[in-house]
PDB file of C-alpha atoms in Angstrom:
ATOM      1  CA  GLU D 877       4.560   5.582 -10.799  1.00  0.00           C
ATOM      2  CA  VAL D 878       7.235   7.088  -8.618  1.00  0.00           C
ATOM      3  CA  GLN D 879       8.630   4.191  -6.405  1.00  0.00           C
ATOM      4  CA  LEU D 880      11.370   3.350  -4.140  1.00  0.00           C
ATOM      5  CA  VAL D 881      11.869  -0.301  -3.110  1.00  0.00           C
ATOM      6  CA  GLU D 882      14.188  -1.394  -0.452  1.00  0.00           C
ATOM      7  CA  SER D 883      15.789  -4.824   0.017  1.00  0.00           C
ATOM      8  CA  GLY D 884      18.462  -6.609   1.803  1.00  0.00           C
ATOM      9  CA  GLY D 885      17.463  -6.462   5.288  1.00  0.00           C
ATOM     10  CA  GLY D 886      17.287  -9.486   7.638  1.00  0.00           C
ATOM     11  CA  LEU D 887      19.137 -10.923  10.632  1.00  0.00           C
ATOM     12  CA  ALA D 888      22.768 -10.087  11.294  1.00  0.00           C
ATOM     13  CA  GLN D 889      25.192 -11.009  14.282  1.00  0.00           C
ATOM     14  CA  PRO D 890      26.815  -8.212  16.041  1.00  0.00           C
ATOM     15  CA  GLY D 891      29.995  -7.290  14.270  1.00  0.00           C
ATOM     16  CA  GLY D 892      28.452  -8.575  11.062  1.00  0.00           C
ATOM     17  CA  SER D 893      27.576  -6.938   7.687  1.00  0.00           C
ATOM     18  CA  LEU D 894      24.551  -6.234   5.585  1.00  0.00           C
ATOM     19  CA  ARG D 895      23.918  -4.383   2.313  1.00  0.00           C
ATOM     20  CA  LEU D 896      20.761  -2.692   1.589  1.00  0.00           C
ATOM     21  CA  SER D 897      19.629  -1.885  -1.867  1.00  0.00           C
ATOM     22  CA  CYS D 898      16.978   0.583  -2.979  1.00  0.00           C
ATOM     23  CA  ALA D 899      15.513   0.314  -6.325  1.00  0.00           C
ATOM     24  CA  ALA D 900      13.958   3.495  -7.909  1.00  0.00           C
ATOM     25  CA  SER D 901      11.453   3.773 -10.711  1.00  0.00           C
ATOM     26  CA  GLY D 902       9.225   6.246 -12.260  1.00  0.00           C
ATOM     27  CA  PHE D 903      11.597   9.179 -12.220  1.00  0.00           C
ATOM     28  CA  THR D 904      15.112  10.101 -13.278  1.00  0.00           C
ATOM     29  CA  PHE D 905      17.069   8.789 -10.517  1.00  0.00           C
ATOM     30  CA  SER D 906      20.417  10.332 -11.488  1.00  0.00           C
ATOM     31  CA  SER D 907      18.892  13.665 -10.961  1.00  0.00           C
ATOM     32  CA  TYR D 908      18.087  13.415  -7.298  1.00  0.00           C
ATOM     33  CA  GLU D 909      19.917  13.543  -4.023  1.00  0.00           C
ATOM     34  CA  MET D 910      19.032  10.439  -1.826  1.00  0.00           C
ATOM     35  CA  ASN D 911      19.086   9.530   1.793  1.00  0.00           C
ATOM     36  CA  TRP D 912      18.725   6.459   4.212  1.00  0.00           C
ATOM     37  CA  VAL D 913      16.631   7.171   7.295  1.00  0.00           C
ATOM     38  CA  ARG D 914      15.921   4.532   9.939  1.00  0.00           C
ATOM     39  CA  GLN D 915      13.373   3.809  12.641  1.00  0.00           C
ATOM     40  CA  ALA D 916      13.982   1.463  15.464  1.00  0.00           C
ATOM     41  CA  PRO D 917      11.120  -0.478  16.809  1.00  0.00           C
ATOM     42  CA  GLY D 918       8.631   1.738  18.500  1.00  0.00           C
ATOM     43  CA  LYS D 919      11.080   4.782  18.158  1.00  0.00           C
ATOM     44  CA  GLY D 920      11.299   7.959  16.243  1.00  0.00           C
ATOM     45  CA  LEU D 921      13.118   8.671  12.921  1.00  0.00           C
ATOM     46  CA  GLU D 922      16.771   9.008  12.673  1.00  0.00           C
ATOM     47  CA  TRP D 923      18.655  10.250   9.605  1.00  0.00           C
ATOM     48  CA  VAL D 924      21.525   7.844   8.658  1.00  0.00           C
ATOM     49  CA  SER D 925      23.118   9.232   5.304  1.00  0.00           C
ATOM     50  CA  TYR D 926      22.793  11.454   2.288  1.00  0.00           C
ATOM     51  CA  ILE D 927      24.491  11.208  -1.052  1.00  0.00           C
ATOM     52  CA  SER D 928      24.294  13.760  -3.754  1.00  0.00           C
ATOM     53  CA  SER D 929      22.840  12.961  -7.299  1.00  0.00           C
ATOM     54  CA  GLY D 930      26.454  12.452  -8.768  1.00  0.00           C
ATOM     55  CA  GLY D 931      27.610  10.667  -5.703  1.00  0.00           C
ATOM     56  CA  THR D 932      30.389  13.232  -4.901  1.00  0.00           C
ATOM     57  CA  THR D 933      29.017  14.655  -1.593  1.00  0.00           C
ATOM     58  CA  ILE D 934      28.144  12.132   1.057  1.00  0.00           C
ATOM     59  CA  TYR D 935      27.175  12.926   4.681  1.00  0.00           C
ATOM     60  CA  TYR D 936      26.685  10.433   7.581  1.00  0.00           C
ATOM     61  CA  ALA D 937      25.091  10.592  11.151  1.00  0.00           C
ATOM     62  CA  ASP D 938      27.753  10.279  13.823  1.00  0.00           C
ATOM     63  CA  SER D 939      26.254   6.985  15.154  1.00  0.00           C
ATOM     64  CA  VAL D 940      27.147   5.225  11.835  1.00  0.00           C
ATOM     65  CA  LYS D 941      30.101   7.075  10.693  1.00  0.00           C
ATOM     66  CA  GLY D 942      33.141   4.744   9.986  1.00  0.00           C
ATOM     67  CA  ARG D 943      30.831   1.720   9.940  1.00  0.00           C
ATOM     68  CA  PHE D 944      28.332   2.469   6.876  1.00  0.00           C
ATOM     69  CA  THR D 945      28.831   3.294   3.478  1.00  0.00           C
ATOM     70  CA  ILE D 946      26.442   4.924   1.111  1.00  0.00           C
ATOM     71  CA  SER D 947      26.619   4.615  -2.711  1.00  0.00           C
ATOM     72  CA  ARG D 948      24.702   4.668  -5.714  1.00  0.00           C
ATOM     73  CA  ASP D 949      24.587   3.326  -9.292  1.00  0.00           C
ATOM     74  CA  ASN D 950      22.699   5.786 -11.561  1.00  0.00           C
ATOM     75  CA  ALA D 951      23.022   3.254 -14.508  1.00  0.00           C
ATOM     76  CA  LYS D 952      21.049   0.804 -12.345  1.00  0.00           C
ATOM     77  CA  ASN D 953      18.679   3.401 -10.615  1.00  0.00           C
ATOM     78  CA  SER D 954      19.882   1.986  -7.378  1.00  0.00           C
ATOM     79  CA  LEU D 955      21.000   3.311  -4.013  1.00  0.00           C
ATOM     80  CA  TYR D 956      22.900   1.229  -1.607  1.00  0.00           C
ATOM     81  CA  LEU D 957      24.004   1.178   2.229  1.00  0.00           C
ATOM     82  CA  GLN D 958      26.885  -1.045   3.141  1.00  0.00           C
ATOM     83  CA  MET D 959      26.604  -1.796   6.784  1.00  0.00           C
ATOM     84  CA  ASN D 960      29.569  -3.209   8.760  1.00  0.00           C
ATOM     85  CA  SER D 961      30.385  -3.745  12.291  1.00  0.00           C
ATOM     86  CA  LEU D 962      26.811  -3.869  13.117  1.00  0.00           C
ATOM     87  CA  ARG D 963      25.544  -3.350  16.523  1.00  0.00           C
ATOM     88  CA  ALA D 964      22.319  -4.103  18.362  1.00  0.00           C
ATOM     89  CA  GLU D 965      21.447  -0.578  18.358  1.00  0.00           C
ATOM     90  CA  ASP D 966      21.380  -0.525  14.537  1.00  0.00           C
ATOM     91  CA  THR D 967      18.266  -2.657  14.711  1.00  0.00           C
ATOM     92  CA  ALA D 968      15.574  -0.738  12.785  1.00  0.00           C
ATOM     93  CA  LEU D 969      13.425  -0.242   9.705  1.00  0.00           C
ATOM     94  CA  TYR D 970      15.628   1.269   7.054  1.00  0.00           C
ATOM     95  CA  TYR D 971      14.002   3.649   4.546  1.00  0.00           C
ATOM     96  CA  CYS D 972      15.393   5.102   1.464  1.00  0.00           C
ATOM     97  CA  ALA D 973      13.973   8.691   0.689  1.00  0.00           C
ATOM     98  CA  ARG D 974      14.356  10.863  -2.155  1.00  0.00           C
ATOM     99  CA  ALA D 975      15.157  14.659  -1.752  1.00  0.00           C
ATOM    100  CA  GLY D 976      12.846  15.834  -4.444  1.00  0.00           C
ATOM    101  CA  ILE D 977      12.315  19.529  -4.147  1.00  0.00           C
ATOM    102  CA  PRO D 978      14.903  22.030  -5.542  1.00  0.00           C
ATOM    103  CA  ALA D 979      16.763  24.231  -3.127  1.00  0.00           C
ATOM    104  CA  ALA D 980      15.083  22.086  -0.156  1.00  0.00           C
ATOM    105  CA  ARG D 981      17.759  19.543   0.269  1.00  0.00           C
ATOM    106  CA  TRP D 982      16.028  17.497   3.265  1.00  0.00           C
ATOM    107  CA  ALA D 983      12.462  17.520   1.713  1.00  0.00           C
ATOM    108  CA  PHE D 984      12.194  13.778   1.617  1.00  0.00           C
ATOM    109  CA  ASP D 985       9.145  13.510  -0.820  1.00  0.00           C
ATOM    110  CA  ILE D 986       9.170   9.899  -1.860  1.00  0.00           C
ATOM    111  CA  TRP D 987       9.892   7.037   0.655  1.00  0.00           C
ATOM    112  CA  GLY D 988      10.283   3.453   0.346  1.00  0.00           C
ATOM    113  CA  GLN D 989       8.290   0.832   2.347  1.00  0.00           C
ATOM    114  CA  GLY D 990      11.451   0.061   4.432  1.00  0.00           C
ATOM    115  CA  THR D 991      13.543  -3.191   5.043  1.00  0.00           C
ATOM    116  CA  MET D 992      14.041  -4.449   8.562  1.00  0.00           C
ATOM    117  CA  VAL D 993      17.453  -4.873   9.740  1.00  0.00           C
ATOM    118  CA  THR D 994      17.796  -7.018  13.058  1.00  0.00           C
ATOM    119  CA  VAL D 995      21.107  -7.374  14.858  1.00  0.00           C
ATOM    120  CA  SER D 996      21.039 -10.104  17.305  1.00  0.00           C
ATOM    121  CA  SER D 997      23.076 -13.034  18.314  1.00  0.00           C
TER     122      SER D 997
ATOM    123  CA  GLN R 529      17.636  12.142  23.311  1.00  0.00           C
ATOM    124  CA  SER R 530      16.785  14.418  20.193  1.00  0.00           C
ATOM    125  CA  VAL R 531      18.400  17.780  19.873  1.00  0.00           C
ATOM    126  CA  LEU R 532      15.119  18.967  18.320  1.00  0.00           C
ATOM    127  CA  THR R 533      12.549  18.945  21.117  1.00  0.00           C
ATOM    128  CA  GLN R 534       8.912  18.262  20.479  1.00  0.00           C
ATOM    129  CA  PRO R 535       6.197  17.507  22.912  1.00  0.00           C
ATOM    130  CA  PRO R 536       5.610  13.671  23.096  1.00  0.00           C
ATOM    131  CA  SER R 537       1.807  14.048  22.666  1.00  0.00           C
ATOM    132  CA  ALA R 538      -0.801  16.436  21.587  1.00  0.00           C
ATOM    133  CA  SER R 539      -4.649  15.911  21.271  1.00  0.00           C
ATOM    134  CA  GLY R 540      -7.716  17.928  19.963  1.00  0.00           C
ATOM    135  CA  THR R 541     -11.281  17.124  19.091  1.00  0.00           C
ATOM    136  CA  PRO R 542     -12.634  17.184  15.335  1.00  0.00           C
ATOM    137  CA  GLY R 543     -12.644  20.714  14.002  1.00  0.00           C
ATOM    138  CA  GLN R 544     -10.216  22.239  16.430  1.00  0.00           C
ATOM    139  CA  ARG R 545      -6.796  23.748  15.655  1.00  0.00           C
ATOM    140  CA  VAL R 546      -3.702  22.165  17.300  1.00  0.00           C
ATOM    141  CA  THR R 547      -0.017  23.336  16.978  1.00  0.00           C
ATOM    142  CA  ILE R 548       2.904  21.037  17.514  1.00  0.00           C
ATOM    143  CA  SER R 549       6.219  22.757  18.498  1.00  0.00           C
ATOM    144  CA  CYS R 550       9.773  21.966  17.676  1.00  0.00           C
ATOM    145  CA  SER R 551      12.678  23.580  19.637  1.00  0.00           C
ATOM    146  CA  GLY R 552      16.176  23.637  18.420  1.00  0.00           C
ATOM    147  CA  SER R 553      19.285  25.760  18.511  1.00  0.00           C
ATOM    148  CA  ASN R 554      21.126  28.341  16.594  1.00  0.00           C
ATOM    149  CA  SER R 555      22.914  25.586  14.723  1.00  0.00           C
ATOM    150  CA  ASN R 556      19.925  23.905  13.396  1.00  0.00           C
ATOM    151  CA  VAL R 557      16.347  25.378  13.477  1.00  0.00           C
ATOM    152  CA  GLY R 558      17.905  28.912  14.071  1.00  0.00           C
ATOM    153  CA  SER R 559      19.947  28.855  10.688  1.00  0.00           C
ATOM    154  CA  ASN R 560      18.305  26.232   8.471  1.00  0.00           C
ATOM    155  CA  TYR R 561      15.037  25.214   7.032  1.00  0.00           C
ATOM    156  CA  VAL R 562      12.645  23.173   9.077  1.00  0.00           C
ATOM    157  CA  TYR R 563      10.707  20.236   7.592  1.00  0.00           C
ATOM    158  CA  TRP R 564       7.626  18.412   8.830  1.00  0.00           C
ATOM    159  CA  PHE R 565       6.684  14.695   8.196  1.00  0.00           C
ATOM    160  CA  GLN R 566       3.456  12.860   9.151  1.00  0.00           C
ATOM    161  CA  GLN R 567       3.548   9.096   9.854  1.00  0.00           C
ATOM    162  CA  LEU R 568       0.435   7.424   9.863  1.00  0.00           C
ATOM    163  CA  PRO R 569       0.469   4.035  11.860  1.00  0.00           C
ATOM    164  CA  GLY R 570       2.109   1.220   9.909  1.00  0.00           C
ATOM    165  CA  THR R 571       3.169   3.562   6.907  1.00  0.00           C
ATOM    166  CA  ALA R 572       6.283   5.407   5.697  1.00  0.00           C
ATOM    167  CA  PRO R 573       6.628   9.115   6.563  1.00  0.00           C
ATOM    168  CA  LYS R 574       5.035  11.681   4.418  1.00  0.00           C
ATOM    169  CA  LEU R 575       6.540  15.123   3.713  1.00  0.00           C
ATOM    170  CA  LEU R 576       3.900  17.729   5.108  1.00  0.00           C
ATOM    171  CA  ILE R 577       5.971  21.079   5.065  1.00  0.00           C
ATOM    172  CA  TYR R 578       9.263  22.075   3.605  1.00  0.00           C
ATOM    173  CA  SER R 579      11.498  25.257   3.873  1.00  0.00           C
ATOM    174  CA  ASN R 580       9.564  26.236   7.212  1.00  0.00           C
ATOM    175  CA  ASN R 581       6.180  26.933   5.555  1.00  0.00           C
ATOM    176  CA  GLN R 582       5.823  25.560   2.216  1.00  0.00           C
ATOM    177  CA  ARG R 583       3.402  22.552   1.415  1.00  0.00           C
ATOM    178  CA  PRO R 584       3.962  20.145  -1.249  1.00  0.00           C
ATOM    179  CA  SER R 585       1.380  19.651  -3.819  1.00  0.00           C
ATOM    180  CA  GLY R 586      -1.408  17.439  -2.349  1.00  0.00           C
ATOM    181  CA  VAL R 587      -1.077  18.411   1.091  1.00  0.00           C
ATOM    182  CA  PRO R 588      -4.235  20.304   2.318  1.00  0.00           C
ATOM    183  CA  ASP R 589      -3.887  23.762   3.539  1.00  0.00           C
ATOM    184  CA  ARG R 590      -5.202  22.828   6.933  1.00  0.00           C
ATOM    185  CA  PHE R 591      -1.525  22.073   7.537  1.00  0.00           C
ATOM    186  CA  SER R 592       0.819  25.207   8.105  1.00  0.00           C
ATOM    187  CA  GLY R 593       4.297  25.711   9.301  1.00  0.00           C
ATOM    188  CA  SER R 594       6.024  28.586  10.786  1.00  0.00           C
ATOM    189  CA  LYS R 595       9.394  29.510  12.308  1.00  0.00           C
ATOM    190  CA  SER R 596      10.767  32.048  14.767  1.00  0.00           C
ATOM    191  CA  GLY R 597      14.175  32.109  15.885  1.00  0.00           C
ATOM    192  CA  THR R 598      15.265  28.620  17.161  1.00  0.00           C
ATOM    193  CA  SER R 599      11.563  27.327  17.491  1.00  0.00           C
ATOM    194  CA  ALA R 600       9.250  26.145  14.783  1.00  0.00           C
ATOM    195  CA  SER R 601       5.613  25.004  14.743  1.00  0.00           C
ATOM    196  CA  LEU R 602       3.261  22.894  12.846  1.00  0.00           C
ATOM    197  CA  ALA R 603      -0.463  23.983  12.944  1.00  0.00           C
ATOM    198  CA  ILE R 604      -3.362  21.664  11.880  1.00  0.00           C
ATOM    199  CA  SER R 605      -6.643  23.481  11.605  1.00  0.00           C
ATOM    200  CA  GLY R 606     -10.131  21.675  11.190  1.00  0.00           C
ATOM    201  CA  LEU R 607      -8.742  18.657  12.755  1.00  0.00           C
ATOM    202  CA  ARG R 608      -9.958  15.346  11.311  1.00  0.00           C
ATOM    203  CA  SER R 609      -9.798  11.769  12.631  1.00  0.00           C
ATOM    204  CA  GLU R 610      -7.503  10.791   9.818  1.00  0.00           C
ATOM    205  CA  ASP R 611      -4.811  13.344  11.109  1.00  0.00           C
ATOM    206  CA  GLU R 612      -4.137  10.987  13.982  1.00  0.00           C
ATOM    207  CA  ALA R 613      -0.468  10.108  13.420  1.00  0.00           C
ATOM    208  CA  ASP R 614       2.995  10.808  14.496  1.00  0.00           C
ATOM    209  CA  TYR R 615       4.509  14.185  13.448  1.00  0.00           C
ATOM    210  CA  TYR R 616       8.278  14.850  13.278  1.00  0.00           C
ATOM    211  CA  CYS R 617      10.294  18.007  12.484  1.00  0.00           C
ATOM    212  CA  ALA R 618      13.703  18.006  10.971  1.00  0.00           C
ATOM    213  CA  ALA R 619      16.485  20.326  10.185  1.00  0.00           C
ATOM    214  CA  TRP R 620      20.008  20.354   9.189  1.00  0.00           C
ATOM    215  CA  ASP R 621      22.566  21.063  11.934  1.00  0.00           C
ATOM    216  CA  ASP R 622      25.606  23.035  11.064  1.00  0.00           C
ATOM    217  CA  SER R 623      27.499  21.757  13.867  1.00  0.00           C
ATOM    218  CA  LEU R 624      26.879  18.197  13.278  1.00  0.00           C
ATOM    219  CA  SER R 625      26.803  18.287   9.536  1.00  0.00           C
ATOM    220  CA  GLY R 626      23.731  16.047   9.517  1.00  0.00           C
ATOM    221  CA  VAL R 627      20.016  16.046   9.749  1.00  0.00           C
ATOM    222  CA  LEU R 628      18.174  15.851  12.961  1.00  0.00           C
ATOM    223  CA  PHE R 629      14.727  14.731  13.627  1.00  0.00           C
ATOM    224  CA  GLY R 630      12.698  15.672  16.557  1.00  0.00           C
ATOM    225  CA  GLY R 631      11.534  12.981  18.832  1.00  0.00           C
ATOM    226  CA  GLY R 632       8.156  12.970  17.395  1.00  0.00           C
ATOM    227  CA  THR R 633       4.579  13.942  18.560  1.00  0.00           C
ATOM    228  CA  LYS R 634       1.804  11.547  18.807  1.00  0.00           C
ATOM    229  CA  LEU R 635      -1.447  13.402  17.828  1.00  0.00           C
ATOM    230  CA  THR R 636      -4.768  11.905  19.116  1.00  0.00           C
ATOM    231  CA  VAL R 637      -8.014  13.130  17.787  1.00  0.00           C
ATOM    232  CA  LEU R 638     -10.515  12.682  20.647  1.00  0.00           C
TER     233      LEU R 638
END
């Protein structure tokens, strides 16, 4: 079964750090581009970051640039999001999402269940 | 405030056809593909439409997408109660070098 499972969420203080992980299974992880998308409680979707299949191309939303770092380990079938200098506005459910359709880079066809990040003192 | 503008709500009765609009600009909708996602209550989003008007396998042909200039639309025909969900458009923005989502449209089936 094709699956993405996020972990690593929790409560962090403003200015603190968290590292999210996304474990992939059921497909050849190294062949796919990956993304993080977040959703604040009761709000809409916000794209956070993208990483190419080989990890050489990376994009970030302006709201997280300079604070968050996306990475992947293809040998471990895992995607990561290092979150530093956390702010209250980073509180959200964080999804990892696969871009699974060739020539449709933002066709997020597989999503995880999400991991909740709460930033509060 | 999202740069891709969607109506916050839409509604229809079973069997009806409803459309949801997504308005952007030359740097996003006007020059890049539009994607549509459906999010049922309490679940992760699901890809409905990619590359403006393509349906992934498994998505019923009741769902269709179109784009003209800097606006795009999602149409749902033969509305069903299970279509009640939030719908989001998305597109790459050349100026921001990032993906933009619309603010979302909550569809109610009356």
